[in-house]
CSV table of C-alpha atoms in Angstrom, one decimal:
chain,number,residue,atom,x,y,z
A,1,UNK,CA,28.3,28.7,1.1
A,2,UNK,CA,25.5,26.5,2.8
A,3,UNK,CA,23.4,24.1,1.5
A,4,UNK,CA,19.8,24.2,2.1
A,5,UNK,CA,17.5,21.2,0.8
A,6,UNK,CA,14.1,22.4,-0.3
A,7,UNK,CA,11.0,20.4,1.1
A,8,UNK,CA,9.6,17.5,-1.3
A,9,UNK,CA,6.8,17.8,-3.3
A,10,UNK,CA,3.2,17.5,-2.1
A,11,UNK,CA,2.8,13.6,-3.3
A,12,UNK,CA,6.1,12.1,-2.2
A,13,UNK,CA,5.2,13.6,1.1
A,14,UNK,CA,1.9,11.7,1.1
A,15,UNK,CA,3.1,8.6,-0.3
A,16,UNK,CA,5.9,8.3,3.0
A,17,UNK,CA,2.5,8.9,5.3
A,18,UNK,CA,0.9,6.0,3.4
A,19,UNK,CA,2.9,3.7,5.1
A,20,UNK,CA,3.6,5.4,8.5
A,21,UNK,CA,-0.5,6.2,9.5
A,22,UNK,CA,-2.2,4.9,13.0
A,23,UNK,CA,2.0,3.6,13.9
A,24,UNK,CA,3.6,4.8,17.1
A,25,UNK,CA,5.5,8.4,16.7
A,26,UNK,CA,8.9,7.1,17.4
A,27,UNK,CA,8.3,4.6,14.4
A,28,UNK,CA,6.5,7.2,11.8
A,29,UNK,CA,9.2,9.5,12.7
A,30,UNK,CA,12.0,6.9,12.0
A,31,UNK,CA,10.2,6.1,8.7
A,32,UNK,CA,10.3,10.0,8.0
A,33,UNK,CA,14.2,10.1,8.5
A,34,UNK,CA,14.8,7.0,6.7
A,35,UNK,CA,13.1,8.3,3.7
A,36,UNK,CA,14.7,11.8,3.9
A,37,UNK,CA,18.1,10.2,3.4
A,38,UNK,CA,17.0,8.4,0.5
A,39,UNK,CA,14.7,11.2,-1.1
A,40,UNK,CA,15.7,13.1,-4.4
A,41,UNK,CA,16.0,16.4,-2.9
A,42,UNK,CA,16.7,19.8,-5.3
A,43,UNK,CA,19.4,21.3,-3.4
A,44,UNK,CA,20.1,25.1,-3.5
A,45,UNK,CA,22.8,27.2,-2.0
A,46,UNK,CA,22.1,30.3,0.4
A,47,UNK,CA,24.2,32.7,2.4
A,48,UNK,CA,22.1,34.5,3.9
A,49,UNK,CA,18.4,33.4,5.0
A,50,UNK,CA,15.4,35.8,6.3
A,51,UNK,CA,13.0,34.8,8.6
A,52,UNK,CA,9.5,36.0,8.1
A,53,UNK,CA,8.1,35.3,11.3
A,54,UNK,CA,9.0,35.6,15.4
A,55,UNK,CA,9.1,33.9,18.4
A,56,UNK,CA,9.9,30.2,19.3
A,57,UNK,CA,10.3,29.0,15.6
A,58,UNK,CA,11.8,31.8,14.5
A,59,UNK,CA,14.8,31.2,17.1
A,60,UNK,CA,14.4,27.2,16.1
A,61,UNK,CA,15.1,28.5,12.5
A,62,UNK,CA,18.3,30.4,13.5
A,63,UNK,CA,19.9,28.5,15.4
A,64,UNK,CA,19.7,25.5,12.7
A,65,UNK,CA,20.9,28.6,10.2
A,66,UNK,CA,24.0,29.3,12.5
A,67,UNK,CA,24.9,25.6,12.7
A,68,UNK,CA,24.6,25.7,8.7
A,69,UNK,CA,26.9,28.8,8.7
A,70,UNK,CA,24.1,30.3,7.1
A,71,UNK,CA,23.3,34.1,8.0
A,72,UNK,CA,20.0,35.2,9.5
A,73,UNK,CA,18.0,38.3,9.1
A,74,UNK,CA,15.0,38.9,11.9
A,75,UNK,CA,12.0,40.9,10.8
A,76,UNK,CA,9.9,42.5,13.9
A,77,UNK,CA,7.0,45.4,14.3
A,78,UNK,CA,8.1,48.1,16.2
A,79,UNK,CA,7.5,46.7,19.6
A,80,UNK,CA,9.2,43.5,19.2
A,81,UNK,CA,12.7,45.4,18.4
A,82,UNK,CA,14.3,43.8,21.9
A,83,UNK,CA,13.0,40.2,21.0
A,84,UNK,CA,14.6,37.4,21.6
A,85,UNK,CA,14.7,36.2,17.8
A,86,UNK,CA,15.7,40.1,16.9
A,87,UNK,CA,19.0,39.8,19.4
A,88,UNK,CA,20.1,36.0,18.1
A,89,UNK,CA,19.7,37.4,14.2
A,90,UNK,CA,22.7,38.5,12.5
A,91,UNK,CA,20.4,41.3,11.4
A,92,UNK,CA,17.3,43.3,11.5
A,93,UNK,CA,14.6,44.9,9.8
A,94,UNK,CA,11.6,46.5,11.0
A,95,UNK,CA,8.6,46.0,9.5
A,96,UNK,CA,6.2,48.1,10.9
A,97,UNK,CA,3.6,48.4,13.7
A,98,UNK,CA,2.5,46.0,16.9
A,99,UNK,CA,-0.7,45.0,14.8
A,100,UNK,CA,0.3,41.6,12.8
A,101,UNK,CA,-2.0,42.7,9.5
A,102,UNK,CA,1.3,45.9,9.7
A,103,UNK,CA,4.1,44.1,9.8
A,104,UNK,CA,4.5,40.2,10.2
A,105,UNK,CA,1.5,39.7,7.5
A,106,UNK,CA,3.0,42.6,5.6
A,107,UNK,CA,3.8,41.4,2.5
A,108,UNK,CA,5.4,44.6,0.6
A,109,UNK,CA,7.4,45.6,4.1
A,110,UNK,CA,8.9,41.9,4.4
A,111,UNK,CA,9.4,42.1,0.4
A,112,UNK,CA,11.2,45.5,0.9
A,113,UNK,CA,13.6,43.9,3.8
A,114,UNK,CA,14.4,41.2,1.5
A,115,UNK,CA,15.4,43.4,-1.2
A,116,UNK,CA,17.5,45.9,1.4
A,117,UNK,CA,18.9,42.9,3.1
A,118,UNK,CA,20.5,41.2,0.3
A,119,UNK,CA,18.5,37.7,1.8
A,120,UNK,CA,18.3,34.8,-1.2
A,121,UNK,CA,15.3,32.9,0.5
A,122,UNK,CA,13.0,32.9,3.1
A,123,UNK,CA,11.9,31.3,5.7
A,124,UNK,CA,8.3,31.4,6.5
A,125,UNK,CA,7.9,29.5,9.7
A,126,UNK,CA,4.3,28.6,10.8
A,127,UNK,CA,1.5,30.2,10.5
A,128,UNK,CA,1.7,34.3,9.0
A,129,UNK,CA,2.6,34.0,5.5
A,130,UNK,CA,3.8,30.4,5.3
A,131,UNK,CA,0.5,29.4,3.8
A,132,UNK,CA,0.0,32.3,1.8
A,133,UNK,CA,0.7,31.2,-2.1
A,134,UNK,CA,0.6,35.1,-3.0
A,135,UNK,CA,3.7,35.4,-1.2
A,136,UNK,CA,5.5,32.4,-2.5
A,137,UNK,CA,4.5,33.4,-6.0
A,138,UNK,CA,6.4,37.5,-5.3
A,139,UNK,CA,9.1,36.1,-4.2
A,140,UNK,CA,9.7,33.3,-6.9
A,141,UNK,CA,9.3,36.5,-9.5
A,142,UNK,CA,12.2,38.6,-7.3
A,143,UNK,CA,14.3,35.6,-8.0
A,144,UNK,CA,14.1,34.6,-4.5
A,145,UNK,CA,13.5,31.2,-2.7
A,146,UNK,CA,10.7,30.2,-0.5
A,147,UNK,CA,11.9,27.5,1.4
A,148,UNK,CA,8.9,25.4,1.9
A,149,UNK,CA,5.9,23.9,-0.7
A,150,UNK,CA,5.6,25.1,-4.0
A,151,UNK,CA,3.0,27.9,-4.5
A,152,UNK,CA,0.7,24.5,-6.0
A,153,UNK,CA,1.5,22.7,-2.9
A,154,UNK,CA,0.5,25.7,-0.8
A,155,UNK,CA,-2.7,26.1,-2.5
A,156,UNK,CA,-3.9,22.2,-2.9
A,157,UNK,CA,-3.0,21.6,0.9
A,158,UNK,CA,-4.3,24.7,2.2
A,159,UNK,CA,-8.1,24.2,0.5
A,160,UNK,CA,-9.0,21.2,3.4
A,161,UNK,CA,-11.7,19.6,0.7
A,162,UNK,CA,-8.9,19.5,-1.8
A,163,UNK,CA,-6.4,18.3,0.6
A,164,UNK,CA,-8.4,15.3,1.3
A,165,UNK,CA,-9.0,14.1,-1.9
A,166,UNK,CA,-5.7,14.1,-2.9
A,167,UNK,CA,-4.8,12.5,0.1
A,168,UNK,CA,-7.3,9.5,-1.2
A,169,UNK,CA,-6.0,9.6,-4.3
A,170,UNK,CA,-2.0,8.6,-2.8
A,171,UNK,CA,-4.5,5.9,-0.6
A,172,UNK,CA,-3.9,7.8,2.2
A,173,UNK,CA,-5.8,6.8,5.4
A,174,UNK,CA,-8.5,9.9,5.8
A,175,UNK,CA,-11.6,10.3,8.5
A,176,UNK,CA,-14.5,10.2,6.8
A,177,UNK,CA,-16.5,13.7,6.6
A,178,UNK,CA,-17.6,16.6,4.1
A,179,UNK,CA,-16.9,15.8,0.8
A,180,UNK,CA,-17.5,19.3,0.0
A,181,UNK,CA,-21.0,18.7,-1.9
A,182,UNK,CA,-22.8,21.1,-0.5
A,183,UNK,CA,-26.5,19.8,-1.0
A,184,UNK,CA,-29.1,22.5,-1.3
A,185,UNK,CA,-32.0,22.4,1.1
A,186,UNK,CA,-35.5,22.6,-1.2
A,187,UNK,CA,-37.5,25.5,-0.8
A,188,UNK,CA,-40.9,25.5,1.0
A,189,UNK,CA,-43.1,25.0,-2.2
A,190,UNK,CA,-40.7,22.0,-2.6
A,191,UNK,CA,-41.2,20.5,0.5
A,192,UNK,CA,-45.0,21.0,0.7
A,193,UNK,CA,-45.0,18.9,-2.8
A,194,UNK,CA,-43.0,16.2,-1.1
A,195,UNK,CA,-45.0,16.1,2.3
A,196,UNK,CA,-48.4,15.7,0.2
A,197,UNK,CA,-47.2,12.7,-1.7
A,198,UNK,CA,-47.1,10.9,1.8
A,199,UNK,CA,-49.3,10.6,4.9
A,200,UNK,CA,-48.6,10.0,9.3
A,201,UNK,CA,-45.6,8.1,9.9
A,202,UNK,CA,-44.8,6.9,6.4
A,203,UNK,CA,-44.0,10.7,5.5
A,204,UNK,CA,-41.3,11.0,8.2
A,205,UNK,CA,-39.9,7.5,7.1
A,206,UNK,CA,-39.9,8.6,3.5
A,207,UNK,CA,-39.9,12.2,2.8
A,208,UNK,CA,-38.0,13.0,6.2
A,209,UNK,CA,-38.6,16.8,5.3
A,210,UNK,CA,-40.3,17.6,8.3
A,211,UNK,CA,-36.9,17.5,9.9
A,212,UNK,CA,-33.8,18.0,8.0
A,213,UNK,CA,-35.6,21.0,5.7
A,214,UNK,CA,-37.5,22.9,8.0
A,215,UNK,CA,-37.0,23.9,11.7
A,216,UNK,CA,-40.5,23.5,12.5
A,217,UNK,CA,-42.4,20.6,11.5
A,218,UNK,CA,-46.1,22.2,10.9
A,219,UNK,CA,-44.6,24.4,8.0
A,220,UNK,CA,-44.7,21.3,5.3
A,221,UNK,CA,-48.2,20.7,5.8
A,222,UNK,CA,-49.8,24.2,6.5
C-alpha cells in the first residue's frame, strides 16, 4: 500500500511564500523543497487513485502513481477513448460525450466511476473540477479523498478579493489593486447637486464629476 501526502493547508503554504517572493526560481523552489521535508504532513494510504482530468497532467499524474505503485484509473468522453492518458491508466471509465460540461466537468459521471472503480481518492489535476469546492465536499461525504486543498482552501483561494487579503494577512507581498469595494457612481440628481456647489475650473478640481460620473460632461450642468 502507497503513501500519498495530502497538500498543506492554505496558511502554511503562504507563510513558505513569505519568505521566497521577488527571489530567483531556482532559490524559491529550493526554499519550497526544504520546507516540504520539514512540513507536518497528514499522510493517508491509497491503492488505487482516479484521475479526473486528461492530457499532459493527467499522464504527469500516472506516471508519479506508477512509480508509487499506486494504481490509476483514466476517465475520458467518448472521443478521447484512444488517448494517450486512457492507454497509460491501469483502467478506464467513460464519462460521457466530446463536450467538457458531459463528461470531464461531469460531476455525477466521474462520481459514478469512482464508486464502480473501487478508487479511494482523486486526483483533480488543473483546471475542470480541481477548483470546484462542490466536488471536494461529494467526495469527502462518499468517504473518498480529494487529494489537493480542503473544500475551505478551495473556496478562500478561488474568490481572488478573498485570496488577497488573506494573503496580507500572512504579510504576503501582493500588487496593489481592487480591494473589492465596489464604490457606487451617484445618480444624475446627485451630481447636478455637486456641480452647483462649485463654479469653472474649481469644479473639476473639486467635484471631479464631470468626468468620473458621467460620460459627457454637459449632463451635470444642463
Amino acid at each position: 500500500m502507497a503513501t500519498y501526502r495530502v497538500t498543506p493547508s492554505v496558511p502554511r503554504v503562504l507563510n513558505v511564500f513569505k519568505h521566497v517572493s521577488f527571489r530567483p526560481r531556482w532559490r524559491a523552489f529550493a526554499s519550497w523543497a526544504q520546507y516540504s521535508t520539514v512540513c507536518d504532513y497528514n499522510e493517508k494510504t491509497f491503492d488505487k487513485i482516479l484521475i479526473a482530468n486528461r492530457g499532459e497532467i493527467a499522464c504527469r499524474v500516472m506516471k508519479t502513481c506508477k512509480k508509487m505503485g499506486i494504481k490509476t484509473v483514466a476517465v475520458h468522453s467518448d472521443v478521447d477513448s484512444s488517448a494517450v492518458h486512457v492507454k497509460m491508466a491501469d483502467e478506464a471509465a467513460c464519462v460521457g460525450p466530446a463536450p467538457t460540461n458531459k463528461s470531464y466537468l461531469n460531476m455525477d459521471a466521474i462520481m459514478e466511476a469512482v464508486g464502480r472503480t473501487g478508487a479511494q481518492a482523486v486526483h483533480p489535476g488543473y483546471g475542470f473540477l480541481s477548483e470546484n469546492k462542490e466536488f471536494a465536499k461529494r467526495l469527502a461525504a462518499e468517504g473518498v479523498a480529494f487529494i489537493g486543498p480542503d473544500t475551505h482552501a478551495i473556496q478562500a483561494m478561488g474568490d481572488k478579493i478573498e485570496s488577497k487579503l488573506i494573503a496580507k494577512q500572512a504579510k504576503v507581498n501582493t500588487i496593489p489593486g481592487f480591494d473589492g469595494v465596489v464604490k457606487v457612481r451617484p445618480g444624475p440628481q446627485i451630481v447636478n447637486e455637486r456641480c452647483q456647489s462649485h463654479s469653472g475650473e474649481e469644479e473639476s478640481a473639486m467635484c471631479g464629476s464631470c468626468t468620473r460620473c458621467t460620460a459627457t460632461p454637459r449632463k451635470c450642468h444642463n
